[in-house]
Amino acid sequence: MFLYIDPSKCTGCMLCEAFCSFKKEGAIWPSKSRITVLKWEEKAAFIPFTCLQCERPLCAEACPVGAISRDSKTGAMVVNEKRCLGCKTCVLACPFGGINFDEEKGYVVKCDLCGGDPECAKQCPKGAISFVHPDRMAPKKKREAAAKITSLLEVVAPVKKEEGEVA
Amino acid sequence: MNYGYVGKCARINLSTGDITIADTPEDLMENYLGGNGFGAKILWDETGPETDPLSPENRLIVATGPICGTFVPNAGRVEFVFKSPLTGIYGDSNSGGFLGPELKFAGFDFLVILGKASSPVYLHVEDGRIGLKDASHLWGEDAVKTEELIRKELGDEDVKCATIGPAGENLVRYACINVSVQRQAGRSGGGAVMGSKNLKAIAVRGHGPVCIADPKRFYEVAVRLKKLIMEDEFYPAVSAYGTPGIVSLMNIIGRFPTKNFQRGDFPYADEINAEALRENHFVKDIACYACPIACDKIYGVFKGPYAGAVTRSFEYETLGSYGAGIWNRDLPSIIALGDLCDRLGLDSISAGRAVGFAMELFEKGIITKKDTGGLDLTWGNVESAMTLTKMIAKREGFGAVLAEGVRRASRAIGKGAEYYAMEVKGQEIAAQDGRAQQSMGLAHVTSNRGADHLKAFPTIDETGYPSQAVRRYGEQYLPELVDPQATKYKAWVVKDGEDFAAVVDSSGNCKSGGTFVLAQVYWSEMAEAISAATGRNLTSDDLKEIGERIYNLQRCYNVLCGISSKDDTLPKRLLEEPSPSGKAKGQVARIHEMLPEYYALRGWDPETGRPKKETLKRLGLEFCIDRGAAS
Ligand code: SF4
């Protein structure tokens, strides 16, 4: 299961950041959120971004002490806080900015899919974030793309009716 | 440890450059809650009848509230309080966007700005630090562009700003404050106050937390309120259309002021309603901080003479003031006029009303092309409306007359122009005709910032949906309460709305969200959310008292500024000329049926309109008696 994010549905409300930081830090603290809504205000482009839980996790490969590993239950890459040296190599290795160093804690933090029940997906009011099985991703995308052309279906259906092809 | 509040405030003296940071006073948190209440108390303490609103002595208070920046739905509002250059009395304006939350993440509950900088500056607030930066290169720049330039200059896409445009710089009395990105604290002339201080912008960035006293309870309350709002029967419509969604409805009930309130219906309303907007101009839904609704939209014009115009926060009001109000059925031009006002930094309500007022004077022959510098102000002349709007912002020619607001302009013009000045206490009336909804007429009259629909915000009886009314007030007030023409219970609805709105505007929550427009969140829900956030155990009754205290304090400030019951009235047109329109046909605004009851409910003297001593004592406002504001 992974987080499927559709930026076209995002309104930029930041509820995902607020809820994420609350779950992880116990305070509303967007700068500590594991998901970040990247904003280009003038263009009104909002792109929620978080760790992609890569199949080839460069963060884990880069970590000299093996502090990052995959949670077999959720598939998330998780940080062993006790083992983390705070050397930030993983932060440098990740091409996406999916992992970050927390100065106060002294170790790195990242999205861990909330143990299989991600808060951001639960709280996004516009359905821009969903937690889906890889098998379902392409069909979901197909359906959404197809929905945009359902106007065509609506044109076609009544015609058929008139011709008596549809009861 | 601070909960809900972040615990610090700052005072910035632009004349001396002194900046002091202090703890947020306990008295303010306990008795005035936040935003609107903080501002009212500080304005009361530090200014008075002698303060010239455009002098360095005026204050600009930028304040958040205890749930602002949290995930209580719609908790992203920021409040600006100042003495109004438009009305000469108490003034405030509230905005959504992201500035309020950012201020809290930067560690401040509120800022008090005073003095006047010797040259243009902007305020830079970041994580507990505050500095002044040169803004000479930004002076003259449009309000929306200014924010973009500041973000570039500071090298941070996430900086949130409050800015002014040329209208604020030129001290147009209804200049607005533009707020992250193209939203506005529109009313009462806050932009002119910033301009008078040589303050081009306030730029804020924060990385800190807002801590919560009772996390478990708070989470439960916030998630429950979010669900209530998203399951509200009107959620889909408000989400899809925002405030323009009411154009058609207001037109049917005759509450959509047309030709400067000559009538309340616009025959071409279908050409400028929400459906027309959505179909031809919709670009994207955008939300303010923590808002599950996203009533805000981006609308664009893609072809024709106004191609390229883009607006955000394009509201029902602009469709009223620059559409029906000036007999303009050309939707692309209204979008362009909205965009123009935002960029110039003009309140599109007051500016559009000023143009409508001028068009009516032109129709009546009170002014001619000689007065307007050759401009043809025939109803619906869009090009003239554009030109005049620019002239207002620059205070050029006839624009300088209108830049003073319709009250001052009508007095300067004379020849009976006063009759057509559609204002209360000097502030232009929004697209809310009191003849079509009696509570709305009263709301304009009793609003502490002059004509205004948002102080009492009587939304429940405007459309007459009994289900909403029963949920909020109970069965016992039906059927009168939902009858827009009935005056029974309306004094109470207005008073209750004013107190509740004062609390909402003090909390950091939004009146267009779940509190008034969707009407799911009321006293007890607000009390729950604020209590869980702050750890202060507030009941509905505690909040009602705080709301009343704030409202009375603002009234006392106005009393000191010379306001009395004589000023609690509407323009003659609304009191005497029966509406020719729709369901309101034949009706006038019957405020005199409601005012005595309103004063009684408020504990104000019906003769003078001043709060009685016992009222002020009950609310802990003895200091208002000491300063001579009581009856
Ligand atoms: S909660 Fe959803 S709509 Fe809001 S910012 Fe996050 S992804 Fe976007």
Short mmCIF file of C-alpha atoms and ligand atoms in Angstrom, two decimals, chain A residues 9-16 37 48 124-126 128-129, ligand 1:
data_model
loop_
_atom_site.label_atom_id
_atom_site.label_comp_id
_atom_site.label_asym_id
_atom_site.label_seq_id
_atom_site.Cartn_x
_atom_site.Cartn_y
_atom_site.Cartn_z
CA LYS A 9 -7.38 17.85 -6.34
CA CYS A 10 -5.28 19.69 -3.78
CA THR A 11 -6.65 23.08 -2.68
CA GLY A 12 -3.61 23.94 -0.58
CA CYS A 13 -5.47 23.93 2.73
CA MET A 14 -2.55 22.45 4.70
CA LEU A 15 -4.82 20.21 6.77
CA CYS A 16 -2.56 17.27 5.90
CA VAL A 37 2.48 20.89 0.48
CA PRO A 48 1.70 17.60 -1.59
CA CYS A 124 -7.56 15.40 3.35
CA PRO A 125 -11.00 16.88 2.66
CA LYS A 126 -10.63 16.81 -1.10
CA ALA A 128 -6.10 14.41 -2.96
CA ILE A 129 -4.29 11.78 -0.89
S1 SF4 C 1 -5.19 18.17 3.02
FE1 SF4 C 1 -5.50 17.58 0.88
S2 SF4 C 1 -6.31 19.43 -0.12
FE2 SF4 C 1 -5.43 20.08 1.85
S3 SF4 C 1 -3.29 20.64 1.34
FE3 SF4 C 1 -3.22 18.50 1.96
S4 SF4 C 1 -3.42 17.35 0.04
FE4 SF4 C 1 -4.05 19.45 -0.40
#
